[in-house]
Structure formats: C-alpha cells, structure tokens
Protein backbone atom coordinates (compact mmCIF):
# COMPACT_ATOMS: atom_id res chain seq x y z
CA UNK A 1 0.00 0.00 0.00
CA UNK A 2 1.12 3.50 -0.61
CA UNK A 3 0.09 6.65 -0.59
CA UNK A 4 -0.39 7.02 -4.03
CA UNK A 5 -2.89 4.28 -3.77
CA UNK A 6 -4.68 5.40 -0.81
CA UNK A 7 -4.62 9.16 -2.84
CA UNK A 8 -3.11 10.62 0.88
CA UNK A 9 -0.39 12.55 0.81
CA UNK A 10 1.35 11.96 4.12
CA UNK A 11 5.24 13.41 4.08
CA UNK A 12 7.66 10.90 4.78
CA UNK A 13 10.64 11.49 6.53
CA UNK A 14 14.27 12.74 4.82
CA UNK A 15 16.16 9.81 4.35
CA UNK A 16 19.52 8.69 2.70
CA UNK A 17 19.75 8.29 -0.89
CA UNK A 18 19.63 4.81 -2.29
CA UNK A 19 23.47 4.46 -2.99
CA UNK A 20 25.18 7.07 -0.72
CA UNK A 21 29.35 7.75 -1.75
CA UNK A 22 31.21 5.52 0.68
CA UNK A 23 34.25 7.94 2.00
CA UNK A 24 37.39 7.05 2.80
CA UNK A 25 38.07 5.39 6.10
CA UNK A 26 40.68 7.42 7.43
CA UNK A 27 38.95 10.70 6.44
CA UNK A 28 35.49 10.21 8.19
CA UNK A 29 33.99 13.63 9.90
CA UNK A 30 33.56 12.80 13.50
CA UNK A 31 29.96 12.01 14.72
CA UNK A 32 27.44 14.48 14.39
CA UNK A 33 29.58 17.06 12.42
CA UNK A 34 26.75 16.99 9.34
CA UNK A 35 24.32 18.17 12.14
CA UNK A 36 26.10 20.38 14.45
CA UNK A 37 29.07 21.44 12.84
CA UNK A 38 29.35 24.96 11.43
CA UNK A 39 29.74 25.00 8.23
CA UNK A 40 33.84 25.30 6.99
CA UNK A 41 34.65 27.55 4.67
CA UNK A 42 34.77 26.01 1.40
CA UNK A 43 37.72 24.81 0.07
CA UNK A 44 39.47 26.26 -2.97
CA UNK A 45 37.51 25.54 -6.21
CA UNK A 46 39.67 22.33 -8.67
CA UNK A 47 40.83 24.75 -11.76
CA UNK A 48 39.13 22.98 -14.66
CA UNK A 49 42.18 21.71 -16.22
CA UNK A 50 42.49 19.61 -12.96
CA UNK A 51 40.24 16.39 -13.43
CA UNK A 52 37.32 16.52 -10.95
CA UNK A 53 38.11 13.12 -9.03
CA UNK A 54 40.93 13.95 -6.63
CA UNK A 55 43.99 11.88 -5.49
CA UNK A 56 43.45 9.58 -2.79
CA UNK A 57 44.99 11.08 0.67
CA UNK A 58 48.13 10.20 1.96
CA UNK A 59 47.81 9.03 5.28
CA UNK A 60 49.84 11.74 6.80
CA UNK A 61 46.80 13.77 5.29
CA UNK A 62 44.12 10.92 6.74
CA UNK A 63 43.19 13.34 9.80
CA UNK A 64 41.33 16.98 9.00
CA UNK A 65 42.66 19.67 11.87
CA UNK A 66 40.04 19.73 14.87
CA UNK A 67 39.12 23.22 13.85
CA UNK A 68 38.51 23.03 10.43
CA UNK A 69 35.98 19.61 9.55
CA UNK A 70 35.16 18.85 6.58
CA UNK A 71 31.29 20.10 5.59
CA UNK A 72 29.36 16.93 4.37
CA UNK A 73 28.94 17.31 0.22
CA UNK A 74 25.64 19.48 -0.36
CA UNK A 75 22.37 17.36 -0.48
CA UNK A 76 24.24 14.73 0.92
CA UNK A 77 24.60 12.80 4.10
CA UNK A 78 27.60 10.80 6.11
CA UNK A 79 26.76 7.66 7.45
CA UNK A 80 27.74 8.00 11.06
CA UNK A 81 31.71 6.27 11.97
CA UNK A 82 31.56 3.42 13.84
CA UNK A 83 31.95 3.79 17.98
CA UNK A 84 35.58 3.07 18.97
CA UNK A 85 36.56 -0.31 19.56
CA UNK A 86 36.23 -0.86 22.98
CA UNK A 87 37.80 -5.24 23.04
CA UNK A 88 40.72 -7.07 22.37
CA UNK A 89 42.10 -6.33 18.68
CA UNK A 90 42.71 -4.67 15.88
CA UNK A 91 39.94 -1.58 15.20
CA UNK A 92 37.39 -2.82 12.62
CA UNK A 93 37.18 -1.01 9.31
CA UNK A 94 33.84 1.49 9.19
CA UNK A 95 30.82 -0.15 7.55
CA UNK A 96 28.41 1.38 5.35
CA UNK A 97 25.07 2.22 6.79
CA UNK A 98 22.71 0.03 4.60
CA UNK A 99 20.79 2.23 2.65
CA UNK A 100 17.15 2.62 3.90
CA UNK A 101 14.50 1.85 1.39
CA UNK A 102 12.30 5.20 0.64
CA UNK A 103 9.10 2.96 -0.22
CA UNK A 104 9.33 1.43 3.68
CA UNK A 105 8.51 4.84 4.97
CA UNK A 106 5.47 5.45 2.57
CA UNK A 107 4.19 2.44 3.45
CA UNK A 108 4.19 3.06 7.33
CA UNK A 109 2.43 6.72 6.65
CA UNK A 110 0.15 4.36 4.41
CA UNK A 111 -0.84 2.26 6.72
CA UNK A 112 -0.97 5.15 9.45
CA UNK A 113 -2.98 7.43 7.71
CA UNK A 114 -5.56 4.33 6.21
CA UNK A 115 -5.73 3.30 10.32
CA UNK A 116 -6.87 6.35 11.44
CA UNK A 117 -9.32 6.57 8.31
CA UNK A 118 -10.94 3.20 8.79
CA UNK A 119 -11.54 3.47 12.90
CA UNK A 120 -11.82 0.52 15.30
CA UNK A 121 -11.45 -2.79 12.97
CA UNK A 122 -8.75 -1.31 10.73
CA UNK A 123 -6.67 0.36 13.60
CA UNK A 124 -6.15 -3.45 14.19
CA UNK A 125 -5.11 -4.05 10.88
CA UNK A 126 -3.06 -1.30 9.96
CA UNK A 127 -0.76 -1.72 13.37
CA UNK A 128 -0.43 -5.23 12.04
CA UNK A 129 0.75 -4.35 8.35
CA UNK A 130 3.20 -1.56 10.27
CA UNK A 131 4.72 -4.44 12.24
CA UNK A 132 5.37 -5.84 9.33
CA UNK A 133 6.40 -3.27 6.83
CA UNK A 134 9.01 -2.57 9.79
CA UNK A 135 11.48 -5.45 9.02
CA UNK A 136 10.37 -6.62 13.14
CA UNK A 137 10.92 -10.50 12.58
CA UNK A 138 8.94 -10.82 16.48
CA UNK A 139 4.73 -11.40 16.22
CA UNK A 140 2.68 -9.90 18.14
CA UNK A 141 -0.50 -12.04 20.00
CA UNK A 142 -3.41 -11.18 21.60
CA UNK A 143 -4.90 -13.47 23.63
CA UNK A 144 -8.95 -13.67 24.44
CA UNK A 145 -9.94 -12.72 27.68
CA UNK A 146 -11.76 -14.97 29.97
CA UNK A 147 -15.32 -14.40 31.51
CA UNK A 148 -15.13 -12.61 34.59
CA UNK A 149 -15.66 -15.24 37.44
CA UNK A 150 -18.33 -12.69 39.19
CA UNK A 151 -20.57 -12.22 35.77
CA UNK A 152 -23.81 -10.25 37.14
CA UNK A 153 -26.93 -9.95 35.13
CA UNK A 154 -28.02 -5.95 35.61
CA UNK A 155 -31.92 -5.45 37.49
CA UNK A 156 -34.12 -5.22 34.54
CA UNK A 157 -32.81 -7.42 32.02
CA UNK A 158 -34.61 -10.29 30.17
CA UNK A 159 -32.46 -12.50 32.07
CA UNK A 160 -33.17 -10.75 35.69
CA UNK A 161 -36.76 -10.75 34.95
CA UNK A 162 -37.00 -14.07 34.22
CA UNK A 163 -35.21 -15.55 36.98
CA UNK A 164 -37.54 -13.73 39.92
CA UNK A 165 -40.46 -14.55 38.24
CA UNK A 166 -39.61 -18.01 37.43
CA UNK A 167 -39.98 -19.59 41.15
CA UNK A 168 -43.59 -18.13 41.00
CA UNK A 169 -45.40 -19.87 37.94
CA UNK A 170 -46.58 -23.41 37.71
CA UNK A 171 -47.30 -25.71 34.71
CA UNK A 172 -50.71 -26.96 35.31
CA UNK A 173 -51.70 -30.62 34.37
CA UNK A 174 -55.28 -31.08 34.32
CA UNK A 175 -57.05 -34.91 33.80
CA UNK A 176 -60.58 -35.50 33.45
CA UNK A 177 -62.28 -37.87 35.52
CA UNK A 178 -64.14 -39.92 32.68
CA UNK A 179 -62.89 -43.66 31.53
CA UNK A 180 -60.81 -42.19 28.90
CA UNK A 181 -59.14 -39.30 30.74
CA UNK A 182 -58.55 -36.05 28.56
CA UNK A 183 -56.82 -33.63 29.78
CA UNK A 184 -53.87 -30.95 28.65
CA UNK A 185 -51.05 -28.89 30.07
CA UNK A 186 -51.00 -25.27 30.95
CA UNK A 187 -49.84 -22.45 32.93
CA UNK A 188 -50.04 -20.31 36.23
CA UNK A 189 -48.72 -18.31 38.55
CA UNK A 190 -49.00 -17.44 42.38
CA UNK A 191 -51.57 -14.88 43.38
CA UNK A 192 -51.21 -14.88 46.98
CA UNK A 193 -49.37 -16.39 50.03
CA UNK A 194 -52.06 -18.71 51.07
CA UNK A 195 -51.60 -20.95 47.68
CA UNK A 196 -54.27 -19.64 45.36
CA UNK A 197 -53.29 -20.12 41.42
CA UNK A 198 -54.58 -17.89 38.72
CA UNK A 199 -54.62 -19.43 35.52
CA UNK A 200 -57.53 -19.32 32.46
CA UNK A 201 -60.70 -21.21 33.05
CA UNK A 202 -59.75 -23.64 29.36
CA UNK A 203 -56.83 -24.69 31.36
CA UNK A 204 -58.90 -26.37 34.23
CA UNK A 205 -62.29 -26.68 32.44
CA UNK A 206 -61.72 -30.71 31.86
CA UNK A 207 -60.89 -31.48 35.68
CA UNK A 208 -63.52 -28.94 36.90
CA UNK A 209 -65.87 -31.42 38.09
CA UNK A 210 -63.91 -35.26 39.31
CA UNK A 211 -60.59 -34.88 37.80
CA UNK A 212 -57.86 -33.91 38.84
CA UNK A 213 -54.92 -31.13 38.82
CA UNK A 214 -51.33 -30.76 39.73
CA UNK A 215 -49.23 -27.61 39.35
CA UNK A 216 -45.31 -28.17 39.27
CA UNK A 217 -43.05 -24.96 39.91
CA UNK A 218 -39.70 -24.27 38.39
CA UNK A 219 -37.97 -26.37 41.04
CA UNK A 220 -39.73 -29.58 40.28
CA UNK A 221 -41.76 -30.22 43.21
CA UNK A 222 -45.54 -31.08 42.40
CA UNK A 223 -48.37 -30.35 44.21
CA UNK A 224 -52.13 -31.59 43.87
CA UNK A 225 -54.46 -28.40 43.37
CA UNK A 226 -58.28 -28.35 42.93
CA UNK A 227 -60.51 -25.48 41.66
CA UNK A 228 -61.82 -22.92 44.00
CA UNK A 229 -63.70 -20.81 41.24
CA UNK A 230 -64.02 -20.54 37.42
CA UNK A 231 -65.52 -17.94 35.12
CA UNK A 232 -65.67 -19.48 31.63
CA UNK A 233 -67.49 -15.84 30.00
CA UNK A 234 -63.84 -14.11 31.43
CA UNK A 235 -61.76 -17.02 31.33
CA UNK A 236 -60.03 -16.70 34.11
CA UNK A 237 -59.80 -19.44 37.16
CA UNK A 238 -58.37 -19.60 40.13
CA UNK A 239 -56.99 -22.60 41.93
CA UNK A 240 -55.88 -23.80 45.48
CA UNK A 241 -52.95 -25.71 46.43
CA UNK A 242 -53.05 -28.59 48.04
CA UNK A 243 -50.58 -28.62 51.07
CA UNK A 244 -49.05 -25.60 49.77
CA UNK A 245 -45.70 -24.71 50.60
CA UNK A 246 -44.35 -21.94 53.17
CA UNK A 247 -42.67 -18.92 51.64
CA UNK A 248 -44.92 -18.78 48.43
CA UNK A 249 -43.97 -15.56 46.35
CA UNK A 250 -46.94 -13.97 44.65
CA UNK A 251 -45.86 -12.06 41.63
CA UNK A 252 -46.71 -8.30 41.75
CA UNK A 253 -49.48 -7.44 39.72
CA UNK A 254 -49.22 -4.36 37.64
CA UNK A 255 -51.77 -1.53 36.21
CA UNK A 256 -52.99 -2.60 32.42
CA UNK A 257 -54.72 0.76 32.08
CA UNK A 258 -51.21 2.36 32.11
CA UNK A 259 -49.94 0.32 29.87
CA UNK A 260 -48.98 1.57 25.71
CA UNK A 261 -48.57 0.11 22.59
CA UNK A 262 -44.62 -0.43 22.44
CA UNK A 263 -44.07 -1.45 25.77
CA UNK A 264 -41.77 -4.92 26.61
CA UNK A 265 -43.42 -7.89 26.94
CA UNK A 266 -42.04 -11.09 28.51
CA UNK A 267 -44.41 -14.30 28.24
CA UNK A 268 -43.48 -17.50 30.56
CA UNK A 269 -45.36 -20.56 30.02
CA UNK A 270 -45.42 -24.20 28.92
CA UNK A 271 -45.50 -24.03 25.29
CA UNK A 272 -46.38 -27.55 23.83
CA UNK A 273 -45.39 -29.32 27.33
CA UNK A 274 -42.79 -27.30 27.09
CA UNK A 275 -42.06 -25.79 31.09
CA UNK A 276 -40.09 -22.72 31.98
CA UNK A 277 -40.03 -21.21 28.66
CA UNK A 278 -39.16 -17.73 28.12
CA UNK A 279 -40.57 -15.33 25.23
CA UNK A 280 -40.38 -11.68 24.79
CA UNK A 281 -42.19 -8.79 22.48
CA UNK A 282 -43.56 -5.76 23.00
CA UNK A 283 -47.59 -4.40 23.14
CA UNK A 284 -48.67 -4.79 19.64
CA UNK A 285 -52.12 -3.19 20.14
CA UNK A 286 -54.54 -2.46 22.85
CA UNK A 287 -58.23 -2.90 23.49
CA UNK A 288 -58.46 -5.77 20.87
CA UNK A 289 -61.92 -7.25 21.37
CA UNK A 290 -61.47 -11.25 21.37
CA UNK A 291 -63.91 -13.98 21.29
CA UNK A 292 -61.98 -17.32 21.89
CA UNK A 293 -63.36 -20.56 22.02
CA UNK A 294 -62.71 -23.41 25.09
CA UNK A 295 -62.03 -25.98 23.14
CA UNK A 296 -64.70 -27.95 24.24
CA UNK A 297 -66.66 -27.43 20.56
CA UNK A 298 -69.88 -26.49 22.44
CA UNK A 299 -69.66 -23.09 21.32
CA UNK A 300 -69.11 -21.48 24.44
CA UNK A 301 -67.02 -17.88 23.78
CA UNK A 302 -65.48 -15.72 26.17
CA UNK A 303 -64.42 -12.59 25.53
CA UNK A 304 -61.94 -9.64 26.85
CA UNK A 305 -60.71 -6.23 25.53
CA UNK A 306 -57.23 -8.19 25.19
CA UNK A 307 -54.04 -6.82 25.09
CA UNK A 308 -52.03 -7.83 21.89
CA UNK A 309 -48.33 -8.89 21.71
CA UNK A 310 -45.91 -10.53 19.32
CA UNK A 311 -44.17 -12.69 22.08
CA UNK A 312 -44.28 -15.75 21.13
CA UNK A 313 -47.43 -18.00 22.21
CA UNK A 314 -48.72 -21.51 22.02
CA UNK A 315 -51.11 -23.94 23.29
CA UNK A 316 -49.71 -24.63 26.98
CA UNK A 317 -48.56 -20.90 27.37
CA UNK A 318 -52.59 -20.46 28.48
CA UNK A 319 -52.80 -19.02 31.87
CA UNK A 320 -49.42 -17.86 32.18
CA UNK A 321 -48.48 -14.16 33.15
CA UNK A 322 -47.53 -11.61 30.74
CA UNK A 323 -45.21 -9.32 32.54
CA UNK A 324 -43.63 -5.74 32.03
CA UNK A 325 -40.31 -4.85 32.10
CA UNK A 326 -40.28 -4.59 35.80
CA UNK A 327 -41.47 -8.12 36.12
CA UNK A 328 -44.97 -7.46 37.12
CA UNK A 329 -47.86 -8.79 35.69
CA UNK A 330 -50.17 -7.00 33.03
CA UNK A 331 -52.10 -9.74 31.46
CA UNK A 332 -52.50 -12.98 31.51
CA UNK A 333 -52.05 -15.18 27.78
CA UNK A 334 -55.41 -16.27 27.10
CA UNK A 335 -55.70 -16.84 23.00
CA UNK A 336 -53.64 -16.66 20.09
CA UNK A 337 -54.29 -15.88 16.18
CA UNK A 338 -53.48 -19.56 14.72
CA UNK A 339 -52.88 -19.52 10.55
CA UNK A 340 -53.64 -23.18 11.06
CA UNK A 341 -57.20 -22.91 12.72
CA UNK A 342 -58.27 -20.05 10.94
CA UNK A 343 -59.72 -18.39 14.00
CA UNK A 344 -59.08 -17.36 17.63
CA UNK A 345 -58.44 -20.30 20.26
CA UNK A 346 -56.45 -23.11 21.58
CA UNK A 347 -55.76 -24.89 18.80
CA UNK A 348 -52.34 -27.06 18.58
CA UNK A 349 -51.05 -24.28 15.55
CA UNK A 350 -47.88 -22.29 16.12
CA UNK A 351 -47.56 -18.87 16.98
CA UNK A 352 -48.13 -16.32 14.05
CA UNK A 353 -46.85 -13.71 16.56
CA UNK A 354 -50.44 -12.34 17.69
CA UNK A 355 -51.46 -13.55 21.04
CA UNK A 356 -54.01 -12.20 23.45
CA UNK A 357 -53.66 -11.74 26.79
CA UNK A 358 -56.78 -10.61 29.52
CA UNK A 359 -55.58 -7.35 30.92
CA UNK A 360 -54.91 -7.87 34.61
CA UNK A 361 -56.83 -5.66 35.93
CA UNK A 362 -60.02 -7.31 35.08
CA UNK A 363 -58.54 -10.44 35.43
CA UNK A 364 -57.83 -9.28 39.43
CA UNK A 365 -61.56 -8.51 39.83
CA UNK A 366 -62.71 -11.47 39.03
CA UNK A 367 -60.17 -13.50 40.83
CA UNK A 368 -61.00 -11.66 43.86
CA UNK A 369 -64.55 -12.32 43.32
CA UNK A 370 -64.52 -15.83 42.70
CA UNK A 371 -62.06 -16.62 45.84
CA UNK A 372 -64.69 -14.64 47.98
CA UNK A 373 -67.80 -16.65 46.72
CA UNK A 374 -66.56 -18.76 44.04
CA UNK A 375 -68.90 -17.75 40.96
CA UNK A 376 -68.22 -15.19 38.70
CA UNK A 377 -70.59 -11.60 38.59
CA UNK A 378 -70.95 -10.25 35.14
CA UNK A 379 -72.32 -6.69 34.12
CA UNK A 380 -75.16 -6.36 31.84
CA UNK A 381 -76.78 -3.61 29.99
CA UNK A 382 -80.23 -6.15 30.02
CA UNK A 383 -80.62 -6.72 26.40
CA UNK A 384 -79.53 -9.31 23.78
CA UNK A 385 -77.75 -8.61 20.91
CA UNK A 386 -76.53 -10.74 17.63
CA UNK A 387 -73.58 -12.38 18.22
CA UNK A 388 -72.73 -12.94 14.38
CA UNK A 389 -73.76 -10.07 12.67
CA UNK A 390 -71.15 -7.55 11.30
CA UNK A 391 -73.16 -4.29 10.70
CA UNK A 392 -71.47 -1.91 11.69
CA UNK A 393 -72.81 -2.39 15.32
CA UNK A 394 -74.36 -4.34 18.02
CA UNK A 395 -77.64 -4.49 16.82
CA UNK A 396 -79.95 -5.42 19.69
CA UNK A 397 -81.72 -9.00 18.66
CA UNK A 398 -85.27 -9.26 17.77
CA UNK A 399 -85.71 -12.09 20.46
CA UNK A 400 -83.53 -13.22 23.38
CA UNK A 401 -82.55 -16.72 24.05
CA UNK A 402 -85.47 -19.07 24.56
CA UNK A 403 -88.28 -16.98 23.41
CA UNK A 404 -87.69 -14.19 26.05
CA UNK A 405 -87.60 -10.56 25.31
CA UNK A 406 -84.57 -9.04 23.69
CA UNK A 407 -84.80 -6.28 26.10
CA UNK A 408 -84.99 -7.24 29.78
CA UNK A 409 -88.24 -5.07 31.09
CA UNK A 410 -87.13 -3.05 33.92
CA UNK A 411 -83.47 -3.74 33.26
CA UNK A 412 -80.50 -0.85 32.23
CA UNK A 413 -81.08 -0.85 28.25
CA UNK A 414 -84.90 -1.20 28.81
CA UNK A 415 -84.68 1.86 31.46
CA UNK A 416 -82.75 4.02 29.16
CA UNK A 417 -85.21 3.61 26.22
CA UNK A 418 -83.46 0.86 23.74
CA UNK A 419 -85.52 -1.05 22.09
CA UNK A 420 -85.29 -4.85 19.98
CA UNK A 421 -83.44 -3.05 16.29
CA UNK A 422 -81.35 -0.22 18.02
CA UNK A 423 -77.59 -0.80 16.55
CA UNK A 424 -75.06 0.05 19.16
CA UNK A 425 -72.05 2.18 17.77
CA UNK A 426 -70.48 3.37 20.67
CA UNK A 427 -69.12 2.54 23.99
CA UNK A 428 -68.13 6.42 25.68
CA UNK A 429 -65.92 6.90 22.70
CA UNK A 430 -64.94 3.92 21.21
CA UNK A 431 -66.73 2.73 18.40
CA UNK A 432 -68.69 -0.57 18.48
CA UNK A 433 -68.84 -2.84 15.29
CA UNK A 434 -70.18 -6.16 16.84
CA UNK A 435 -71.83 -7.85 19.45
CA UNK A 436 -68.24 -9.52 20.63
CA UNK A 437 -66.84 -6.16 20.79
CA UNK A 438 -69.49 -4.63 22.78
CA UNK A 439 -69.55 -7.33 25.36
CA UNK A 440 -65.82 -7.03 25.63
CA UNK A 441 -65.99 -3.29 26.69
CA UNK A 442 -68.73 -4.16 29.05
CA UNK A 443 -67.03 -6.64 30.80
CA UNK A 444 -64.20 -4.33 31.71
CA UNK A 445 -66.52 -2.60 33.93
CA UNK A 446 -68.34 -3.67 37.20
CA UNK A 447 -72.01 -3.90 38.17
CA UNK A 448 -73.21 -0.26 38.82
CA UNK A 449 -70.78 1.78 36.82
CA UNK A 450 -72.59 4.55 34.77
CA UNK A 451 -71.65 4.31 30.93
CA UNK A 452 -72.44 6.11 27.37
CA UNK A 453 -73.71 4.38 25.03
CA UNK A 454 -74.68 5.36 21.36
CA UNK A 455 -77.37 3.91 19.13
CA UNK A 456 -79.18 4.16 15.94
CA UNK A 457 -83.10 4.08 15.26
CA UNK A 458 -84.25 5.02 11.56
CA UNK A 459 -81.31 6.64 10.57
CA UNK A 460 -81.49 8.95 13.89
CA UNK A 461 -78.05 8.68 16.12
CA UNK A 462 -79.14 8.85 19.45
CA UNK A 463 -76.38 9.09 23.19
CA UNK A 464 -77.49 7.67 26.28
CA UNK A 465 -76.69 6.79 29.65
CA UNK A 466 -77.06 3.39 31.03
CA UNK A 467 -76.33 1.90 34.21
CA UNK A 468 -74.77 -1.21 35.01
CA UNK A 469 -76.78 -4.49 36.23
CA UNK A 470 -75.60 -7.70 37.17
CA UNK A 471 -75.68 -11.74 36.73
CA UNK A 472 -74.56 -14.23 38.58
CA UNK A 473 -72.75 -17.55 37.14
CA UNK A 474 -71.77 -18.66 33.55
C-alpha cells in the first residue's frame, strides 16, 4: 500500500539516498559534524584543467585539523563512523550504513494514515501491516480474555426478569375424571401467600368437576391443586394448592390501564409441554376485542378487551403471566391468532406472533370475586344482541334466548329507552362494530358503573346513559 494508492499525501521522513558515496576510512567527519558542525569555509575551487576526481589522501593527510571539519557534500549525508573499539584487537574497518529503502517509509504513513481513516477494525489491521512493513521478525499475539468469574446480570434485564419470576409460575396438568381421561397442560402463577393459582378457566375446564390437577413450579416439586372458582365468559380461574408450601412468592401485579402500545413484553409458560419457557415482544395493540373458544366445541365464547403482543405463544402458554419490564404482571395469555385454525383459540397451531392476553386488571376482579364466593358476577346492559352479525354495530336482537324478550323489562337498556333493532355504535368513545366487541368493553366494567352508550333508530343517532346491572354464574 502506498500513498499514491490510498490518494493521501502523508510526508515521509528525509532519508539517505539509495546508494550514498562511501568515503574514505581514514577521512570520516567525527559524529554528528553533518548536524552540528558549522559549516567550513569552502575549500578552494579544482581549476578545470584539474580532473574533478581527486587523489586519494596520503595518510599523513588521513586526519582533517580539529578546527577546520570537513562540511558533508551538499544534499548529501555521512553515514555516522563506527563507535571506537572498545575489546581485544585490531579496530574494525567502518561499515556502510545500509541504505534505507524510501518505499518502507510510505508504506508506514500508508498504513498510518488508512488506520486512522478506517476506525476501530482497521486500527487493528493497519498496526499489524506496520509491524510488518518494519522489518520486526517478532509477532505480536493477543490473547482472548476470559469471563469474569463474578458475571452479574443488571436489574431489569430479560435475564433478571425471568429468573424472579420463574420460582412463581406453575405448569398446570389437568385430567378429566371420565374412563378415557382427557386432559392438557397449561400455565399459572401465584396470586397470593395462602396458595391460590390464577390461571384461564380452558386450562382447568376438563378437571372442573372429578378430575384432577397438579401444578409443578420451576424447582420440580408437584403439588395436587383443585378449583376454588371458574368464570368461563372471562376465562379466568383460580386454583388452590393442596398442602401448599411456606414462603410462596406472589408475583406483583401491575396496572394494564397504564400500559402503551410499544411497551416490553415477557411471556413464561409451557409451550407444547414445554415448562419454563421464556418469550419476549412488546404491546402490539390495545383494546383488541377477542372472542376465543374453550375448546370444548360447544360453542361457548369468552371474551376480553385483550391486550395484543408478538411474544411468542402456544397452546400450553394459556394461563401464564404476561409481565412488564419490571417483572410485574399485566395480562394474563389467554388466546392466540393460529394460521392453522383459521380463527381465535387453543388450537395445537404455532404462533403467528399475535397472542391475546386478559388485561390484569379485570382479570384481578374477578379473581377476587370468585375466591370470595366462588362464581363469577358479570355486568349487563339487560338486552340481547346478535352475536354474528357484522353491521357496523351491536344491533340489539329481535328475540332473546329461549323466546324471552330481547330487552330485559325493567333492566338498564330497557330503562334508558333501547328497544329490539337499536344498533349500538359506541361505547363512551370507542366505536362498536359487533356484538363480541361490545360485550368485551362491558365486561371491563363492574355492576353499577354509569356508561355512554350510542345507538341508531331510523337513521337517527341517538347518546345515552345506562347503568350497570348484574348476573350471577356462567
């Protein structure tokens, strides 16, 4: 490489000529006179008759007076003498200084100049090629560095978030009780000291009634659990240990209302039997309204304003927590978008990377609720509406279930003037484009709570408020 090449022009230092004129031994300057020396006058001019290459010196000549040195040739310069022999024998003759090549110093600037261009990786690789452009016949290596011994994992990485929150979820094994026991494998996690388990309601739904269930934590040791409550319209259960263990760690439970879209996800589960497993993602969407089957093929939905994430989620990850990037708990992984089943559910199709998770704070409500009394309480707005029509709303049914009136008389929707035809469009101000949706938003709320909703009648757009009733049970 050279500078030509690398179009730099770096200045080189002076150096020697290529063939510099050898001088006579016995009439070398003495050291440093080229460099320190005053000049001498200069000697008388060779008439031009005389030829220009002079007689070699007598050797009663050999030695220039102290005062008067010879002045090195112009554009020229002396090799240094030789130091003085200082051991046994006869002084050596001076030797030549070997003539230094100008194309080694070129290179070096070269390489310099293309190391300071090309940053980090070529600083490497230009000290290398200066090494070697220096005639050095020693090698330089550098030798890898081991792992510290006292390798810490900073609060707040995947790894750190992972291994608190570990110790506090369960793979849940649930059997049915019939002849030819069914049964599957999901997830949970500890929801308070005294042993209780919140998981989904799909998870336990075959053992509910003479099966059985075990949860297993992260450690290995099994325990025998049985269901203290289930609501299969949320899909949320909780369980109770069996003998549970001292020192249970409930994970901290954090505030899905606060969370946004962007926000680090981290899903731990049991995908495909799979225990302990770790994914991560981030909030893909909020407020997704989800209607997800049990698996059962009875038809029975449930449905949540879920929050959406790409972590990665598959049958047996059901139940498990959904945490933040602080480790605390914002949903809990309820459903996932399968290519392979063509619809929201449980089916044994891989992640497509959208998965739903019930936001936790509903999900708390209702666990609360079904360890006090052990049935679930539902709001209502008292009327039925069509579960399969897309029309741009919730359009209010005709008929309810079983011949009864679409609109319960006396209840909220009757009481705030809705009739069997209205089409719902909004819920406060989000808009409403099916019956699914609409009973998602409702069940975020509680029995009581005032809302706004907005309805069409013959073309008319019409805002009203309704309040809250109740139902007990699935």
């Amino acid at each position: 490489m050279s500078t030509e090449n690398e179009g730099n022009a770096v200045p080189s230092a002076p150096s020697a000529p290529s063939t510099p004129p050898v001088p006579p031994s016995s009439s070398a300057p003495t050291e440093g006179a080229h460099e320190t020396a005053p000049a001498a006058p200069e000697p008388p001019r060779t008439p031009p008759h005389v030829p220009a290459a002079p007689a070699a010196p007598t050797q009663t000549h050999d030695v220039p007076p102290p005062h008067t040195p010879p002045a090195a040739p112009p554009g020229t310069g002396w090799p240094a003498p030789p130091p003085p022999p200082t051991g046994w024998g006869a002084p050596l003759p001076p030797v030549a200084e070997p003539p230094r090549k100008r194309s080694g110093g070129g290179l070096v600037a070269a390489v310099l100049a293309a190391a300071l261009v090309a940053g980090g990786v070529g600083g490497g690789i230009g000290y290398w090629a200066a090494e070697q452009g220096g005639g050095s016949s020693s090698s330089t290596t550098v030798a890898a560095g081991e792992a510290p011994a006292d390798f810490k994992r900073e609060p707040g990485t995947v790894a750190a978030v992972a291994s608190k929150a570990l110790p506090s979820v369960v793979t849940i094994e649930a059997k049915s009780g019939g002849t030819e026991a069914e049964g599957g494998t999901g997830t949970g996690f500890v929801y308070d000291k005294e042993g209780h388990i919140l998981t989904n309601n799909h998870v336990v739904a075959s053992a509910a009634e003479g099966g059985t269930l075990s949860a297993t934590f992260s450690n290995g040791k099994k325990y025998d659990a049985e269901v203290v409550g289930r609501a299969q319209g949320y899909d949320v259960a909780v369980l109770k240990l069996k003998n549970a263990p001292s020192g249970l760690t409930p994970l901290p439970l954090g505030n899905s209302d606060k969370v946004a879209v962007g926000d680090s996800t981290i899903a731990i589960g049991a995908p495909f039997g799979l225990s302990n497993t770790v994914t991560t993602g981030i909030v893909s969407a909020k407020n997704r309204p989800v209607a997800s089957g049990d698996g059962s093929g009875a038809g029975r939905n449930s449905y949540m304003s879920a929050l959406q994430t790409d972590a990665s989620i598959n049958p047996g990850n059901s139940g498990g927590p959904l945490l933040d990037a602080r480790g605390a708990v914002i949903g809990i992984n309820s459903a996932i978008q399968s290519a392979g089943s063509g619809g929201l559910g449980q089916s044994q199709a891989g992640s497509i990377g959208l998965g739903f998770a019930i936001p936790v704070n509903q999900a708390k409500g209702v666990a609360d609720q079904l360890i006090k009394t052990g049935q679930p309480v539902y709001p209502v707005i008292g009327a039925t509406v069509n579960m399969t029509e897309e029309s741009g709303g919730a359009r209010i049914a005709d008929q309810g279930e079983g011949g009864t009136p679409a609109v319960v008389p006396g209840g909220p929707a009757a009481k705030a003037g809705l009739k069997p035809g209205d089409v719902i469009t909004k819920f406060g101000d989000l808009t409403i484009d099916s019956g699914p949706t609409l009973i998602s938003e409702i069940w975020t709320h509680k029995p009581g709570d005032k809302v706004t909703l907005t309805y069409e009648r013959g073309g008319k757009e019409t805002t009203v408020d309704v309040t809250l009733g109740q139902r007990k049970g699935d």
